[in-house]
């Protein structure tokens, strides 16, 4: 069985490829990339590389030849229309090449009244797939824990988290755990053929004061919770190019829409996800 992985040079996709290669022969993996010049390491390691452009269905038609299963790590965009076109092009190319199986990346913020700008797409994805004849499994990620690590020096300086979510809890998963779940989903027929969504979370969720206490313990610096408004949060991170979009996501968080717990990760992988405290301690002390 040949399994193709999109975004194979990205943060999540590269981990999916790596973990998948520990489970199946490397010859059965196709790394789909947007720029082959960024895939030098994958080429050196002996992976088959194929170039794609999500917005150009002909590239997908070529790239999915002789593929049995696609693990689709979506592009990073805050355009719902671009993401829908991306999905439709992928589905068209899968149909053209008789690719029967799909593991699709999704996100916890899919509620119909969630103000997050990408919520419409995440609501669309499972409904669209339900109308196909595909075998599929949807990996619905919670918030990635990984960005918290490089964020810690700023939090230490601020002496507190500023997410505008009030007393609501947030759920997290690490990129590595998400990648392991997605790779495993692709090779477990009972999961791959289930036509269901699987919510990937750590074993518990956190209010911001609770998360601050863990960060305080890990860093030995006092990190409390000093929330700003949604509008102020957007302004603070506007220079990074996605302030308004992130603000809309945390506006949904303030409504309780970034909280949810599931044992789906353990069901898929047969072990527990890494805890937040262990994850932060391991990564923080590696970098300091």
Tab-separated table of C-alpha atoms in Angstrom:
chain	number	residue	atom	x	y	z
A	1	UNK	CA	0.000	0.000	0.000
A	2	UNK	CA	1.406	3.399	-1.027
A	3	UNK	CA	0.661	6.304	1.310
A	4	UNK	CA	1.113	9.940	0.246
A	5	UNK	CA	1.539	12.755	2.760
A	6	UNK	CA	0.942	16.414	1.923
A	7	UNK	CA	2.937	19.185	3.590
A	8	UNK	CA	5.842	16.760	3.966
A	9	UNK	CA	8.374	19.528	4.678
A	10	UNK	CA	6.148	21.359	7.181
A	11	UNK	CA	6.022	21.122	10.970
A	12	UNK	CA	3.269	18.497	11.127
A	13	UNK	CA	3.696	16.783	7.762
A	14	UNK	CA	7.410	16.133	8.253
A	15	UNK	CA	6.653	14.421	11.567
A	16	UNK	CA	3.932	12.328	9.913
A	17	UNK	CA	6.447	11.165	7.291
A	18	UNK	CA	9.069	10.356	9.936
A	19	UNK	CA	6.693	8.411	12.170
A	20	UNK	CA	5.086	6.636	9.218
A	21	UNK	CA	8.542	5.466	8.070
A	22	UNK	CA	8.904	3.713	11.439
A	23	UNK	CA	5.728	1.757	10.746
A	24	UNK	CA	5.936	0.893	7.022
A	25	UNK	CA	8.634	0.629	4.356
A	26	UNK	CA	10.000	3.968	3.213
A	27	UNK	CA	9.428	2.838	-0.381
A	28	UNK	CA	5.685	2.900	0.329
A	29	UNK	CA	5.692	6.590	1.307
A	30	UNK	CA	5.280	9.487	-1.127
A	31	UNK	CA	6.239	12.912	0.243
A	32	UNK	CA	4.102	15.609	-1.392
A	33	UNK	CA	5.740	19.040	-1.233
A	34	UNK	CA	5.035	22.509	-2.558
A	35	UNK	CA	8.671	23.242	-3.396
A	36	UNK	CA	11.081	20.424	-4.158
A	37	UNK	CA	14.046	22.641	-3.289
A	38	UNK	CA	12.850	22.556	0.338
A	39	UNK	CA	12.851	18.738	0.359
A	40	UNK	CA	16.614	18.120	0.117
A	41	UNK	CA	16.711	16.225	3.405
A	42	UNK	CA	13.828	13.994	2.361
A	43	UNK	CA	15.530	13.306	-0.956
A	44	UNK	CA	18.783	12.406	0.828
A	45	UNK	CA	16.852	10.039	3.078
A	46	UNK	CA	15.479	8.233	0.042
A	47	UNK	CA	11.840	9.324	-0.003
A	48	UNK	CA	9.923	9.628	-3.236
A	49	UNK	CA	9.142	13.319	-3.734
A	50	UNK	CA	6.295	14.717	-5.809
A	51	UNK	CA	5.495	18.418	-6.165
A	52	UNK	CA	1.956	19.715	-5.756
A	53	UNK	CA	0.026	22.960	-5.769
A	54	UNK	CA	-3.252	22.627	-3.885
A	55	UNK	CA	-4.814	25.298	-6.103
A	56	UNK	CA	-3.785	23.492	-9.318
A	57	UNK	CA	-5.708	20.228	-9.639
A	58	UNK	CA	-3.533	18.966	-12.509
A	59	UNK	CA	-0.510	18.800	-10.169
A	60	UNK	CA	-2.572	16.766	-7.722
A	61	UNK	CA	-3.763	14.470	-10.500
A	62	UNK	CA	-0.150	13.693	-11.353
A	63	UNK	CA	1.032	13.403	-7.758
A	64	UNK	CA	-1.657	10.948	-6.659
A	65	UNK	CA	-0.995	8.353	-9.350
A	66	UNK	CA	-0.667	4.831	-7.893
A	67	UNK	CA	-1.444	6.076	-4.377
A	68	UNK	CA	-3.750	4.044	-2.124
A	69	UNK	CA	-4.092	6.364	0.885
A	70	UNK	CA	-3.676	10.117	1.281
A	71	UNK	CA	-2.802	11.802	4.569
A	72	UNK	CA	-3.862	15.369	3.918
A	73	UNK	CA	-2.155	17.996	6.062
A	74	UNK	CA	-3.853	21.203	4.943
A	75	UNK	CA	-2.033	24.365	3.935
A	76	UNK	CA	-1.800	27.276	6.344
A	77	UNK	CA	-4.349	29.818	5.217
A	78	UNK	CA	-7.049	31.938	6.790
A	79	UNK	CA	-9.071	32.021	3.562
A	80	UNK	CA	-12.092	29.748	3.800
A	81	UNK	CA	-12.540	29.870	0.030
A	82	UNK	CA	-8.926	28.826	-0.614
A	83	UNK	CA	-9.230	25.962	1.840
A	84	UNK	CA	-12.489	24.752	0.284
A	85	UNK	CA	-10.933	24.890	-3.204
A	86	UNK	CA	-7.957	22.981	-1.819
A	87	UNK	CA	-10.223	20.241	-0.481
A	88	UNK	CA	-12.288	20.062	-3.656
A	89	UNK	CA	-9.139	19.772	-5.784
A	90	UNK	CA	-7.839	17.003	-3.528
A	91	UNK	CA	-11.130	15.110	-3.753
A	92	UNK	CA	-11.203	15.538	-7.536
A	93	UNK	CA	-7.665	14.168	-7.882
A	94	UNK	CA	-8.436	11.290	-5.533
A	95	UNK	CA	-11.436	10.356	-7.663
A	96	UNK	CA	-9.395	10.654	-10.871
A	97	UNK	CA	-6.760	8.284	-9.479
A	98	UNK	CA	-9.107	5.935	-7.592
A	99	UNK	CA	-7.498	6.776	-4.254
A	100	UNK	CA	-9.925	5.158	-1.824
A	101	UNK	CA	-8.600	6.203	1.585
A	102	UNK	CA	-8.133	9.581	3.278
A	103	UNK	CA	-6.842	10.803	6.626
A	104	UNK	CA	-7.814	14.473	6.834
A	105	UNK	CA	-6.535	17.088	9.279
A	106	UNK	CA	-9.150	19.169	11.059
A	107	UNK	CA	-9.457	21.375	14.143
A	108	UNK	CA	-11.546	21.504	17.289
A	109	UNK	CA	-13.070	24.916	16.393
A	110	UNK	CA	-15.824	23.660	14.076
A	111	UNK	CA	-18.994	24.805	15.875
A	112	UNK	CA	-21.613	26.583	13.770
A	113	UNK	CA	-21.629	29.740	15.914
A	114	UNK	CA	-17.868	29.847	16.524
A	115	UNK	CA	-16.451	33.276	15.501
A	116	UNK	CA	-13.093	31.790	14.435
A	117	UNK	CA	-12.587	32.775	10.796
A	118	UNK	CA	-11.796	29.183	9.728
A	119	UNK	CA	-14.689	27.581	11.598
A	120	UNK	CA	-16.854	27.422	8.425
A	121	UNK	CA	-14.286	25.204	6.726
A	122	UNK	CA	-13.896	22.855	9.666
A	123	UNK	CA	-17.671	22.484	9.754
A	124	UNK	CA	-17.734	21.888	5.999
A	125	UNK	CA	-15.039	19.185	5.954
A	126	UNK	CA	-16.875	16.311	7.699
A	127	UNK	CA	-20.131	17.071	5.910
A	128	UNK	CA	-18.391	17.108	2.540
A	129	UNK	CA	-16.608	13.825	3.207
A	130	UNK	CA	-19.837	12.224	4.405
A	131	UNK	CA	-21.205	12.752	0.893
A	132	UNK	CA	-18.370	10.760	-0.713
A	133	UNK	CA	-17.810	7.027	-0.986
A	134	UNK	CA	-14.320	7.319	0.510
A	135	UNK	CA	-12.930	5.441	3.449
A	136	UNK	CA	-11.845	8.286	5.710
A	137	UNK	CA	-10.863	9.298	9.217
A	138	UNK	CA	-10.670	12.905	10.394
A	139	UNK	CA	-7.961	13.915	12.869
A	140	UNK	CA	-9.494	16.816	14.759
A	141	UNK	CA	-6.593	18.525	16.512
A	142	UNK	CA	-6.904	20.632	19.612
A	143	UNK	CA	-4.514	23.573	20.080
A	144	UNK	CA	-0.874	22.725	19.411
A	145	UNK	CA	1.230	22.773	22.558
A	146	UNK	CA	4.444	23.403	20.603
A	147	UNK	CA	4.120	27.214	20.157
A	148	UNK	CA	3.983	27.573	23.938
A	149	UNK	CA	7.689	26.694	24.207
A	150	UNK	CA	9.136	29.637	22.205
A	151	UNK	CA	6.424	31.801	23.800
A	152	UNK	CA	7.745	31.149	27.323
A	153	UNK	CA	10.438	33.904	27.348
A	154	UNK	CA	7.762	36.473	26.442
A	155	UNK	CA	5.462	35.083	29.120
A	156	UNK	CA	8.258	35.253	31.686
A	157	UNK	CA	8.804	38.906	30.766
A	158	UNK	CA	5.061	39.632	30.913
A	159	UNK	CA	4.732	37.532	34.085
A	160	UNK	CA	1.516	36.089	32.754
A	161	UNK	CA	-0.545	34.594	29.967
A	162	UNK	CA	-2.732	37.086	28.118
A	163	UNK	CA	-5.125	34.867	26.112
A	164	UNK	CA	-8.602	36.495	26.136
A	165	UNK	CA	-10.513	33.380	27.174
A	166	UNK	CA	-11.588	34.253	30.720
A	167	UNK	CA	-12.226	31.226	32.913
A	168	UNK	CA	-12.682	28.806	30.018
A	169	UNK	CA	-10.447	25.750	29.641
A	170	UNK	CA	-8.285	25.094	26.564
A	171	UNK	CA	-7.299	21.672	25.225
A	172	UNK	CA	-3.911	20.899	23.695
A	173	UNK	CA	-2.010	18.224	21.776
A	174	UNK	CA	1.626	18.196	20.689
A	175	UNK	CA	2.574	18.125	17.013
A	176	UNK	CA	4.414	14.851	17.544
A	177	UNK	CA	1.388	13.211	19.135
A	178	UNK	CA	-0.882	14.536	16.399
A	179	UNK	CA	1.504	13.184	13.756
A	180	UNK	CA	1.664	9.784	15.436
A	181	UNK	CA	-2.104	9.572	15.553
A	182	UNK	CA	-2.465	10.535	11.887
A	183	UNK	CA	0.210	8.079	10.750
A	184	UNK	CA	-1.425	5.302	12.762
A	185	UNK	CA	-4.874	6.156	11.445
A	186	UNK	CA	-3.597	5.565	7.917
A	187	UNK	CA	-2.476	2.002	8.627
A	188	UNK	CA	-5.249	0.782	10.931
A	189	UNK	CA	-8.152	-0.377	8.721
A	190	UNK	CA	-10.680	-0.180	11.559
A	191	UNK	CA	-9.850	3.533	11.965
A	192	UNK	CA	-9.229	4.409	8.320
A	193	UNK	CA	-12.514	2.886	7.181
A	194	UNK	CA	-14.579	4.248	10.066
A	195	UNK	CA	-15.734	7.485	8.347
A	196	UNK	CA	-15.515	9.219	11.739
A	197	UNK	CA	-13.812	12.190	13.392
A	198	UNK	CA	-11.308	11.636	16.190
A	199	UNK	CA	-10.579	14.438	18.657
A	200	UNK	CA	-6.894	14.546	19.607
A	201	UNK	CA	-6.257	16.020	23.057
A	202	UNK	CA	-4.036	15.551	26.050
A	203	UNK	CA	-5.558	13.767	29.032
A	204	UNK	CA	-6.745	17.044	30.592
A	205	UNK	CA	-7.496	20.622	29.630
A	206	UNK	CA	-6.474	23.811	31.420
A	207	UNK	CA	-7.800	27.136	32.572
A	208	UNK	CA	-5.195	29.839	32.074
A	209	UNK	CA	-4.319	30.085	35.801
A	210	UNK	CA	-3.778	26.299	35.807
A	211	UNK	CA	-1.558	26.500	32.722
A	212	UNK	CA	0.349	29.396	34.298
A	213	UNK	CA	1.069	27.292	37.398
A	214	UNK	CA	2.581	24.546	35.244
A	215	UNK	CA	4.684	27.099	33.385
A	216	UNK	CA	5.807	28.604	36.682
A	217	UNK	CA	6.926	25.177	37.881
A	218	UNK	CA	8.738	24.401	34.632
A	219	UNK	CA	10.533	27.751	34.267
A	220	UNK	CA	10.930	28.743	37.939
A	221	UNK	CA	9.489	32.146	36.951
A	222	UNK	CA	6.107	33.399	38.111
A	223	UNK	CA	3.613	33.184	35.237
A	224	UNK	CA	0.087	34.200	36.149
A	225	UNK	CA	-2.910	35.155	34.043
A	226	UNK	CA	-3.465	38.748	32.948
A	227	UNK	CA	-5.960	38.567	30.067
A	228	UNK	CA	-6.323	41.330	27.523
A	229	UNK	CA	-9.412	41.960	25.413
A	230	UNK	CA	-9.908	40.158	22.118
A	231	UNK	CA	-9.335	43.457	20.298
A	232	UNK	CA	-6.121	44.188	22.201
A	233	UNK	CA	-4.838	40.665	21.561
A	234	UNK	CA	-5.348	41.173	17.819
A	235	UNK	CA	-3.426	44.448	17.927
A	236	UNK	CA	-0.530	42.966	19.919
A	237	UNK	CA	0.067	40.246	17.334
A	238	UNK	CA	-0.916	42.212	14.222
A	239	UNK	CA	2.748	42.571	13.247
A	240	UNK	CA	3.024	38.798	12.922
A	241	UNK	CA	0.355	38.874	10.212
A	242	UNK	CA	-2.405	36.876	11.868
A	243	UNK	CA	-3.424	38.921	14.901
A	244	UNK	CA	-7.095	39.307	13.930
A	245	UNK	CA	-7.392	35.652	12.957
A	246	UNK	CA	-5.885	34.421	16.221
A	247	UNK	CA	-8.056	36.878	18.139
A	248	UNK	CA	-11.142	35.376	16.464
A	249	UNK	CA	-9.963	31.900	17.504
A	250	UNK	CA	-9.621	32.926	21.157
A	251	UNK	CA	-12.988	34.682	20.975
A	252	UNK	CA	-14.320	31.199	20.299
A	253	UNK	CA	-12.191	29.953	23.171
A	254	UNK	CA	-13.928	32.432	25.488
A	255	UNK	CA	-17.202	30.746	24.476
A	256	UNK	CA	-15.831	27.358	25.518
A	257	UNK	CA	-15.150	26.197	21.959
A	258	UNK	CA	-11.452	25.341	22.362
A	259	UNK	CA	-12.207	22.899	25.123
A	260	UNK	CA	-12.993	19.259	24.688
A	261	UNK	CA	-11.482	16.049	26.001
A	262	UNK	CA	-11.241	12.663	24.376
A	263	UNK	CA	-9.426	9.359	24.782
A	264	UNK	CA	-9.300	8.984	20.987
A	265	UNK	CA	-5.510	9.384	20.944
A	266	UNK	CA	-5.050	6.427	23.300
A	267	UNK	CA	-7.648	4.430	21.334
A	268	UNK	CA	-5.702	5.014	18.103
A	269	UNK	CA	-2.120	4.654	19.354
A	270	UNK	CA	-2.620	2.359	22.361
A	271	UNK	CA	-0.776	4.710	24.719
A	272	UNK	CA	-1.498	7.999	26.477
A	273	UNK	CA	-0.544	11.390	24.962
A	274	UNK	CA	2.359	13.308	26.481
A	275	UNK	CA	1.218	15.484	29.383
A	276	UNK	CA	1.546	19.261	29.212
A	277	UNK	CA	3.973	19.420	32.154
A	278	UNK	CA	6.248	16.745	30.693
A	279	UNK	CA	6.090	18.306	27.245
A	280	UNK	CA	6.948	21.817	28.445
A	281	UNK	CA	9.701	20.639	30.809
A	282	UNK	CA	11.331	18.449	28.164
A	283	UNK	CA	11.363	21.147	25.510
A	284	UNK	CA	12.086	24.140	27.750
A	285	UNK	CA	15.136	22.560	29.365
A	286	UNK	CA	16.430	21.381	25.989
A	287	UNK	CA	16.477	25.014	24.822
A	288	UNK	CA	17.832	26.647	27.992
